[in-house]
């Protein structure tokens, strides 16, 4: 019975798709009959009949709430209903001349009509004409440009992407005013028909990289795309890896910087997150603010960030391993103090660490999901109250609470949320290895992670590049951030590339004045 229903549904869908691919005819009533059948039970779809010059039948089809009705009345209906047609042979061309709309496109099939109507462009059908006119009068509510919440900076631009694709492309175009910025459009989603834009810099990005991105996107066949996360998950080289292989960002400046390095930026209609490919491990540990501050401060903060990433992954596991198997590594006074604090705790260090880590992750998730007005208060108060109550009840020790708190703070220093989530996920198997094998288990886990990182690729680019394989020329922006006058070359990603990004010998020298070597 179920298979019969599925087969019948599939047959109806195929018939509907075939109907959409049919060409428009010169019979207006027949065209309207097909469109009305396709939009059956669609309350928001409006069919507005009128007469051109009081003689010729026409129909304007649009979706209420997606089209600018005021502009439609002023620049379409009013001039056409008042004008009288002369001796022009082509009625559609005459109508196109009379309509004072800048963006007018032809629609020759029912699929074209549906596409334009769905994005808010009204379609005008005229009697005895086998083609319609799609009028660029789309208008819908959209969020204004705001500061990105997930990538806040102290010094730098405050603009962030929105859910409107046109706004996002304009933010890129406003920063990159060169015609070498190319944008290709792709539509994915059987029902959503989500429009996507692949942006790249011609002459900088490798052509094979652009072709590979296009091929991977065109292979996607799915009912709908609601966010860029769908595309990210379906384009990765290693889908079962815990590490992200495509970087997402809300910041236009980060996207433009990636374009100038030869990467590809993917914008998805309805999503405020742009995807950047290819990417490397070190890209996830770099903040856009690193390039807006003086290089000495940026390099120091970057080293601090690297240190806390290591602590976020290893601190709980090292604590469990040392406390369970390697007490001789701890100074005598410190181990006596830790033993005294754990005297009333009934659980071993492994169970204690797992309890505290799971509780901390639950509090973090609760703080994210709760309304903003109470989310931060609940997470902070909850951590303080639960931690203090757990210590007084003898369920956990004070050193363990401190270790978990330091680990949580360390995880907050990671600039990219998805990479930080990967580190948080790997923390649990590392704790289990430390609780069963001690420091040997920690080293074993690190070797497995490093081996996996060495095998990862992001669109053919090694994940640990430029450190493995070593590229000395690209190391200027990895462990430290070299000054801008020393960053003469772009990172080498794949294939041929435009190597030089600026003229050499631009180091400031007051003695030379405006002269250069």
Coordinates of C-alpha atoms in Angstrom, one line a residue:
X1 CA 0.0 0.0 0.0
X2 CA 2.8 2.4 0.9
X3 CA 4.7 1.6 -2.3
X4 CA 1.5 2.3 -4.3
X5 CA 1.1 5.7 -2.7
X6 CA 4.8 6.5 -3.3
X7 CA 4.6 5.5 -6.9
X8 CA 1.4 7.5 -7.5
X9 CA 3.0 10.5 -5.8
X10 CA 6.0 10.1 -8.0
X11 CA 3.9 9.9 -11.2
X12 CA 1.9 13.0 -10.3
X13 CA 5.1 14.9 -9.6
X14 CA 6.6 13.8 -13.0
X15 CA 3.4 14.9 -14.7
X16 CA 3.6 18.3 -13.0
X17 CA 7.2 18.7 -14.0
X18 CA 6.5 17.9 -17.6
X19 CA 3.6 20.4 -17.5
X20 CA 6.0 23.1 -16.2
X21 CA 8.5 22.5 -19.1
X22 CA 5.8 23.1 -21.7
X23 CA 6.0 26.3 -23.8
X24 CA 3.6 29.1 -23.5
X25 CA 1.0 29.2 -26.2
X26 CA -0.7 32.2 -27.9
X27 CA -4.0 31.2 -26.2
X28 CA -4.2 33.3 -23.0
X29 CA -7.0 31.2 -21.5
X30 CA -5.1 28.0 -22.0
X31 CA -2.0 29.5 -20.4
X32 CA -4.0 30.7 -17.4
X33 CA -5.7 27.3 -17.0
X34 CA -2.3 25.6 -16.7
X35 CA -1.0 28.2 -14.2
X36 CA -4.2 28.1 -12.2
X37 CA -3.9 24.3 -12.0
X38 CA -0.3 24.5 -10.8
X39 CA -1.1 27.2 -8.2
X40 CA -4.3 25.4 -7.1
X41 CA -5.1 26.1 -3.4
X42 CA -2.4 28.8 -3.2
X43 CA -4.2 31.6 -1.4
X44 CA -1.3 34.1 -1.8
X45 CA -1.0 33.9 -5.6
X46 CA -3.0 36.7 -7.3
X47 CA -4.3 36.5 -10.9
X48 CA -5.1 40.1 -11.9
X49 CA -7.1 40.4 -15.2
X50 CA -7.3 43.7 -17.1
X51 CA -7.6 45.1 -20.6
X52 CA -4.8 46.9 -22.4
X53 CA -6.2 50.0 -23.9
X54 CA -9.7 48.7 -23.1
X55 CA -9.5 46.1 -25.9
X56 CA -6.7 43.4 -25.4
X57 CA -7.0 40.9 -22.6
X58 CA -4.1 40.5 -20.3
X59 CA -3.3 38.9 -16.9
X60 CA -0.8 39.9 -14.3
X61 CA 0.2 37.1 -11.9
X62 CA 2.2 37.7 -8.7
X63 CA 2.5 36.5 -5.1
X64 CA 1.1 38.8 -2.4
X65 CA 3.8 40.0 -0.1
X66 CA 6.7 39.3 -2.5
X67 CA 5.9 42.0 -5.2
X68 CA 5.7 45.7 -4.9
X69 CA 2.0 46.4 -5.5
X70 CA 2.4 50.2 -5.5
X71 CA 5.0 50.1 -8.3
X72 CA 2.9 47.6 -10.2
X73 CA -0.1 49.9 -10.1
X74 CA 1.9 53.0 -11.1
X75 CA 4.2 51.7 -13.7
X76 CA 2.4 48.6 -15.2
X77 CA -1.4 48.7 -14.8
X78 CA -2.0 52.4 -15.1
X79 CA 0.0 53.1 -18.3
X80 CA -1.3 49.9 -20.1
X81 CA -4.9 50.4 -19.2
X82 CA -4.9 54.0 -20.4
X83 CA -2.8 53.6 -23.6
X84 CA -4.1 52.6 -27.0
X85 CA -2.2 50.3 -29.3
X86 CA -1.2 51.6 -32.7
X87 CA -0.1 49.7 -35.8
X88 CA 2.8 47.8 -34.1
X89 CA 2.9 44.2 -35.2
X90 CA 4.6 42.8 -32.1
X91 CA 2.3 43.4 -29.1
X92 CA 4.8 42.2 -26.5
X93 CA 7.5 44.6 -27.7
X94 CA 4.9 47.4 -27.6
X95 CA 3.9 46.5 -24.0
X96 CA 7.6 46.3 -23.0
X97 CA 8.1 49.9 -24.3
X98 CA 5.1 51.2 -22.4
X99 CA 6.0 49.6 -19.1
X100 CA 8.4 51.8 -17.1
X101 CA 10.3 49.0 -15.4
X102 CA 14.0 48.8 -15.8
X103 CA 14.4 45.0 -15.3
X104 CA 12.2 43.1 -17.8
X105 CA 12.8 39.5 -18.9
X106 CA 11.1 37.1 -21.2
X107 CA 9.3 34.0 -20.0
X108 CA 8.7 31.4 -22.7
X109 CA 7.8 28.4 -20.7
X110 CA 5.6 27.7 -17.7
X111 CA 8.8 26.9 -15.7
X112 CA 10.1 30.4 -16.4
X113 CA 6.9 31.9 -15.2
X114 CA 6.9 29.9 -12.0
X115 CA 10.6 30.8 -11.4
X116 CA 10.0 34.5 -11.7
X117 CA 6.7 34.5 -9.8
X118 CA 8.3 32.6 -6.9
X119 CA 11.0 35.2 -6.4
X120 CA 8.5 38.1 -6.5
X121 CA 8.7 39.2 -10.1
X122 CA 5.1 39.6 -11.5
X123 CA 4.6 37.9 -14.9
X124 CA 2.5 39.6 -17.5
X125 CA 0.7 37.5 -20.1
X126 CA -1.0 39.0 -23.1
X127 CA -3.6 37.5 -25.5
X128 CA -2.2 36.2 -28.8
X129 CA 1.4 36.3 -27.5
X130 CA 3.3 33.1 -26.9
X131 CA 5.7 34.7 -24.4
X132 CA 5.3 36.6 -21.2
X133 CA 7.1 39.4 -19.5
X134 CA 8.7 39.0 -16.1
X135 CA 8.8 42.4 -14.4
X136 CA 11.6 43.2 -11.8
X137 CA 9.3 44.4 -9.1
X138 CA 10.2 42.0 -6.3
X139 CA 10.0 43.4 -2.8
X140 CA 10.0 41.5 0.5
X141 CA 10.9 42.1 4.1
X142 CA 14.6 41.5 4.9
X143 CA 16.8 42.0 7.9
X144 CA 19.0 45.1 7.9
X145 CA 22.8 44.9 7.9
X146 CA 24.0 44.3 11.5
X147 CA 27.2 43.4 13.3
X148 CA 27.9 39.6 13.2
X149 CA 27.1 38.0 16.5
X150 CA 29.4 35.0 16.1
X151 CA 32.5 36.9 14.9
X152 CA 32.6 40.1 16.9
X153 CA 35.8 42.2 16.9
X154 CA 37.1 45.2 18.8
X155 CA 38.7 46.8 15.8
X156 CA 37.4 46.3 12.3
X157 CA 34.2 46.6 10.2
X158 CA 30.9 46.0 11.9
X159 CA 29.0 44.8 8.8
X160 CA 27.7 41.3 8.5
X161 CA 25.9 39.2 5.8
X162 CA 22.1 39.0 5.8
X163 CA 19.7 36.4 4.5
X164 CA 19.2 38.4 1.2
X165 CA 21.5 37.2 -1.5
X166 CA 21.4 40.5 -3.4
X167 CA 22.6 42.4 -0.3
X168 CA 25.4 39.9 0.3
X169 CA 26.7 40.2 -3.3
X170 CA 26.6 44.0 -3.0
X171 CA 28.7 43.8 0.2
X172 CA 31.4 41.9 -1.7
X173 CA 31.2 44.2 -4.8
X174 CA 31.5 47.3 -2.7
X175 CA 34.8 46.1 -1.3
X176 CA 36.1 44.6 -4.5
X177 CA 35.4 47.2 -7.2
X178 CA 37.3 45.3 -9.9
X179 CA 35.5 43.6 -12.9
X180 CA 37.8 40.6 -12.1
X181 CA 35.4 39.7 -9.3
X182 CA 33.2 37.1 -11.1
X183 CA 30.0 35.6 -9.8
X184 CA 28.3 32.5 -11.2
X185 CA 24.7 31.5 -10.3
X186 CA 23.6 28.0 -9.5
X187 CA 20.1 26.8 -8.4
X188 CA 19.8 23.7 -6.2
X189 CA 16.6 22.2 -4.6
X190 CA 13.8 20.5 -6.4
X191 CA 11.2 22.5 -4.5
X192 CA 13.0 25.4 -3.0
X193 CA 15.0 26.3 -6.1
X194 CA 17.5 28.0 -3.9
X195 CA 19.8 30.4 -5.7
X196 CA 23.5 30.3 -4.9
X197 CA 26.4 32.5 -6.1
X198 CA 30.0 31.2 -6.5
X199 CA 32.3 34.2 -6.3
X200 CA 36.0 34.2 -7.2
X201 CA 38.7 36.5 -8.5
X202 CA 39.6 35.9 -12.1
X203 CA 43.4 35.7 -12.6
X204 CA 43.9 34.9 -8.9
X205 CA 41.8 31.7 -8.2
X206 CA 42.8 28.5 -10.0
X207 CA 40.5 27.5 -12.8
X208 CA 40.6 23.8 -11.7
X209 CA 39.4 24.9 -8.2
X210 CA 36.5 26.8 -9.7
X211 CA 35.5 23.8 -11.9
X212 CA 35.7 21.4 -9.0
X213 CA 33.4 23.6 -6.9
X214 CA 30.9 23.9 -9.8
X215 CA 31.0 20.1 -10.4
X216 CA 30.4 19.3 -6.7
X217 CA 27.5 21.7 -6.5
X218 CA 25.9 20.5 -9.7
X219 CA 26.0 16.9 -8.4
X220 CA 23.7 17.8 -5.5
X221 CA 20.1 16.7 -6.0
X222 CA 17.9 17.4 -3.0
X223 CA 14.4 18.6 -2.3
X224 CA 15.5 21.8 -0.7
X225 CA 18.3 23.9 0.6
X226 CA 17.5 26.0 3.7
X227 CA 21.0 27.1 4.8
X228 CA 24.6 27.0 3.7
X229 CA 25.2 24.1 6.1
X230 CA 23.4 21.8 3.7
X231 CA 26.0 22.7 1.0
X232 CA 28.9 22.5 3.4
X233 CA 28.0 18.9 4.5
X234 CA 27.5 17.7 0.9
X235 CA 30.7 19.1 -0.6
X236 CA 33.3 18.0 2.0
X237 CA 36.2 15.7 1.0
X238 CA 36.0 13.6 4.2
X239 CA 32.3 13.7 5.4
X240 CA 33.0 11.5 8.5
X241 CA 35.8 13.7 9.8
X242 CA 35.1 15.6 13.0
X243 CA 37.0 18.6 11.6
X244 CA 35.3 21.1 9.2
X245 CA 36.8 21.3 5.8
X246 CA 34.9 24.4 4.6
X247 CA 35.0 27.6 6.5
X248 CA 31.8 29.6 7.2
X249 CA 31.7 33.3 8.0
X250 CA 29.3 36.1 8.5
X251 CA 31.9 38.8 7.7
X252 CA 32.2 40.3 4.2
X253 CA 35.8 41.5 5.0
X254 CA 36.8 37.9 5.8
X255 CA 35.2 36.8 2.5
X256 CA 37.0 39.5 0.5
X257 CA 40.3 38.6 2.1
X258 CA 39.8 35.0 1.1
X259 CA 38.9 36.0 -2.5
X260 CA 42.2 37.9 -2.7
X261 CA 44.1 34.8 -1.6
X262 CA 42.6 32.8 -4.4
X263 CA 39.8 31.0 -2.6
X264 CA 36.2 30.6 -3.6
X265 CA 33.3 32.1 -1.7
X266 CA 29.8 30.5 -1.9
X267 CA 26.8 32.6 -1.0
X268 CA 23.4 30.9 -0.4
X269 CA 20.1 32.8 -0.6
X270 CA 18.4 32.7 2.8
X271 CA 21.6 32.2 4.8
X272 CA 23.8 34.8 6.4
X273 CA 26.8 32.5 6.4
X274 CA 29.2 32.4 3.4
X275 CA 31.3 29.3 2.7
X276 CA 35.0 29.6 1.9
X277 CA 36.9 26.9 0.2
X278 CA 39.5 25.6 0.3
X279 CA 40.6 26.1 3.9
X280 CA 43.3 24.8 6.3
X281 CA 43.5 24.1 10.0
X282 CA 45.3 27.4 10.6
X283 CA 42.5 29.4 8.9
X284 CA 40.1 28.4 11.7
X285 CA 42.5 29.7 14.3
X286 CA 42.9 33.1 12.7
X287 CA 40.6 36.1 13.4
X288 CA 39.9 38.9 11.0
X289 CA 41.0 41.3 13.8
X290 CA 44.6 39.8 13.5
X291 CA 45.0 41.9 10.4
X292 CA 43.6 45.1 11.7
X293 CA 46.0 45.4 14.7
X294 CA 49.8 45.9 14.8
X295 CA 51.6 42.7 13.9
X296 CA 53.4 42.3 17.2
X297 CA 50.1 42.3 19.2
X298 CA 48.4 40.1 16.6
X299 CA 51.3 37.5 16.8
X300 CA 51.2 37.5 20.6
X301 CA 47.4 36.9 20.6
X302 CA 47.8 34.2 18.0
X303 CA 50.3 32.3 20.2
X304 CA 48.0 32.7 23.1
X305 CA 45.2 31.3 21.0
X306 CA 47.2 28.3 19.9
X307 CA 48.1 27.6 23.6
X308 CA 44.5 27.6 24.7
X309 CA 43.4 25.4 21.8
X310 CA 45.9 22.8 23.1
X311 CA 44.6 23.3 26.7
X312 CA 41.0 23.0 25.5
X313 CA 41.8 19.6 24.0
X314 CA 44.2 18.1 26.5
X315 CA 43.8 19.7 30.0
X316 CA 41.1 17.4 31.4
X317 CA 42.7 14.3 29.9
X318 CA 46.1 15.2 31.3
X319 CA 44.6 15.9 34.7
X320 CA 42.8 12.5 34.7
X321 CA 45.9 10.7 33.5
X322 CA 48.2 12.2 36.1
X323 CA 45.8 11.8 39.0
X324 CA 45.0 8.2 38.1
X325 CA 48.3 6.8 37.0
X326 CA 51.2 9.3 37.4
X327 CA 50.9 10.8 40.8
X328 CA 54.7 10.9 41.1
X329 CA 54.8 13.7 38.5
X330 CA 53.0 16.0 40.9
X331 CA 54.8 17.9 43.7
X332 CA 54.3 16.4 47.1
X333 CA 52.5 19.3 48.6
X334 CA 50.2 19.7 45.6
X335 CA 49.3 16.0 45.5
X336 CA 48.5 16.0 49.2
X337 CA 46.2 19.0 48.8
X338 CA 44.5 17.3 45.8
X339 CA 44.1 14.1 47.8
X340 CA 42.5 16.0 50.7
X341 CA 40.0 17.7 48.3
X342 CA 39.1 14.3 46.8
X343 CA 38.8 12.5 50.1
X344 CA 35.0 12.7 50.1
X345 CA 34.5 12.2 46.4
X346 CA 33.1 8.7 45.7
X347 CA 34.0 8.6 42.0
X348 CA 37.3 8.0 40.3
X349 CA 38.8 10.9 38.4
X350 CA 37.6 9.6 35.0
X351 CA 33.9 9.5 36.1
X352 CA 34.3 12.9 37.9
X353 CA 35.7 14.5 34.7
X354 CA 33.0 13.1 32.5
X355 CA 30.2 14.3 34.9
X356 CA 31.7 17.8 35.0
X357 CA 32.3 18.1 31.3
X358 CA 28.8 16.9 30.4
X359 CA 27.3 19.3 32.9
X360 CA 29.4 22.2 31.5
X361 CA 28.4 21.4 27.9
X362 CA 24.7 21.2 29.0
X363 CA 24.9 24.6 30.6
X364 CA 26.6 26.0 27.6
X365 CA 23.9 24.6 25.3
X366 CA 21.2 25.9 27.6
X367 CA 22.7 29.4 27.6
X368 CA 22.7 29.4 23.8
X369 CA 19.1 28.1 23.4
X370 CA 17.5 30.3 26.0
X371 CA 16.4 33.9 25.2
X372 CA 19.2 36.3 25.2
X373 CA 17.9 38.3 28.1
X374 CA 18.2 35.3 30.5
X375 CA 20.6 33.0 28.6
X376 CA 23.8 34.5 29.9
X377 CA 22.5 34.8 33.4
X378 CA 21.3 31.2 33.6
X379 CA 24.6 29.8 32.3
X380 CA 26.8 31.9 34.6
X381 CA 24.6 31.5 37.7
X382 CA 24.0 27.8 36.9
X383 CA 27.7 27.1 36.6
X384 CA 28.5 28.9 39.9
X385 CA 25.6 27.3 41.9
X386 CA 26.0 23.8 40.5
X387 CA 29.8 23.9 40.9
X388 CA 29.7 25.1 44.5
X389 CA 26.8 22.7 45.4
X390 CA 28.6 19.7 43.8
X391 CA 31.8 20.5 45.8
X392 CA 29.9 20.8 49.1
X393 CA 27.9 17.6 48.4
X394 CA 31.2 15.7 47.8
X395 CA 30.3 14.7 44.2
X396 CA 33.3 16.4 42.6
X397 CA 36.5 18.0 43.9
X398 CA 37.5 21.7 43.7
X399 CA 40.5 21.1 41.4
X400 CA 38.3 19.3 38.9
X401 CA 35.9 22.2 38.8
X402 CA 38.8 24.6 38.2
X403 CA 40.1 22.3 35.4
X404 CA 36.8 22.2 33.7
X405 CA 36.3 26.0 34.0
X406 CA 39.8 26.6 32.5
X407 CA 38.9 24.2 29.7
X408 CA 35.7 26.1 29.0
X409 CA 37.4 29.4 28.9
X410 CA 40.1 28.0 26.6
X411 CA 37.4 26.8 24.2
X412 CA 35.9 30.3 24.0
X413 CA 39.2 31.7 22.5
X414 CA 38.7 29.7 19.3
X415 CA 37.5 32.2 16.6
X416 CA 35.4 29.7 14.6
X417 CA 32.4 28.1 16.3
X418 CA 32.4 24.9 14.2
X419 CA 36.1 24.2 14.8
X420 CA 35.6 24.8 18.5
X421 CA 32.8 22.3 18.5
X422 CA 35.1 19.7 16.9
X423 CA 37.7 20.3 19.7
X424 CA 34.9 19.9 22.3
X425 CA 33.8 16.7 20.7
X426 CA 37.3 15.2 20.7
X427 CA 37.8 16.1 24.3
X428 CA 35.6 13.2 25.5
X429 CA 37.5 10.3 23.8
X430 CA 40.7 11.9 25.0
X431 CA 39.4 11.8 28.6
X432 CA 38.4 8.1 28.1
X433 CA 41.9 7.2 26.8
X434 CA 43.5 9.1 29.7
X435 CA 41.3 7.3 32.2
X436 CA 42.2 3.8 30.8
X437 CA 45.8 4.1 29.6
X438 CA 47.1 7.2 31.3
X439 CA 49.5 9.5 29.5
X440 CA 50.2 6.6 27.0
X441 CA 46.5 6.9 26.0
X442 CA 46.8 10.7 25.7
X443 CA 49.8 10.3 23.3
X444 CA 48.0 7.5 21.4
X445 CA 45.0 9.9 20.9
X446 CA 47.2 12.7 19.8
X447 CA 48.9 10.4 17.2
X448 CA 45.6 9.4 15.8
X449 CA 44.4 13.0 15.6
X450 CA 47.6 14.1 13.9
X451 CA 47.6 11.2 11.5
X452 CA 44.0 12.0 10.6
X453 CA 44.9 15.7 10.1
X454 CA 47.7 14.8 7.8
X455 CA 45.4 12.8 5.5
X456 CA 42.6 15.5 5.4
X457 CA 42.1 17.6 2.2
X458 CA 40.0 20.6 1.5
X459 CA 39.3 20.6 -2.3
X460 CA 42.7 19.0 -2.8
X461 CA 44.6 21.3 -0.4
X462 CA 46.4 19.6 2.5
X463 CA 44.7 20.5 5.8
X464 CA 47.9 21.2 7.6
X465 CA 49.3 23.4 4.8
X466 CA 51.7 25.3 4.8
X467 CA 53.3 23.4 7.7
X468 CA 52.8 19.9 6.2
X469 CA 53.9 19.9 3.5
X470 CA 56.3 22.7 4.5
X471 CA 56.1 25.9 2.4
X472 CA 58.5 28.4 4.0
X473 CA 57.2 31.2 1.9
X474 CA 53.7 30.8 3.3
X475 CA 54.8 30.5 6.9
X476 CA 54.7 34.3 7.3
X477 CA 51.0 34.1 8.3
X478 CA 50.8 30.9 10.4
X479 CA 52.7 30.9 13.7
X480 CA 53.1 34.7 13.6
X481 CA 51.5 37.4 11.5
X482 CA 54.2 39.2 9.6
X483 CA 53.8 42.9 9.0
X484 CA 51.8 43.9 5.9
X485 CA 54.9 45.3 4.2
X486 CA 56.4 41.8 4.4
X487 CA 53.3 39.9 3.1
X488 CA 54.3 40.2 -0.5
X489 CA 53.0 36.8 -1.8
X490 CA 49.7 35.0 -1.6
X491 CA 49.4 31.5 -0.1
X492 CA 49.9 28.8 -2.6
X493 CA 46.7 26.7 -2.7
X494 CA 46.4 24.6 -5.9
X495 CA 47.9 24.8 -9.4
X496 CA 49.0 28.0 -11.0
X497 CA 48.3 31.2 -9.1
X498 CA 48.9 34.9 -9.1
X499 CA 51.9 34.9 -6.7
X500 CA 52.5 38.5 -5.8
X501 CA 49.9 40.6 -4.0
X502 CA 51.9 43.8 -3.6
X503 CA 55.2 45.5 -4.7
X504 CA 58.3 44.5 -2.6
X505 CA 60.4 46.8 -0.5
X506 CA 57.6 48.7 1.2
X507 CA 59.0 48.7 4.7
X508 CA 58.6 52.1 6.2
X509 CA 61.9 54.1 6.4
X510 CA 61.7 57.8 7.4
X511 CA 65.3 58.3 6.2
X512 CA 64.4 57.4 2.6
X513 CA 61.2 59.5 2.6
X514 CA 59.2 58.5 -0.5
X515 CA 62.0 56.7 -2.2
X516 CA 62.0 53.0 -2.8
X517 CA 64.8 50.6 -3.6

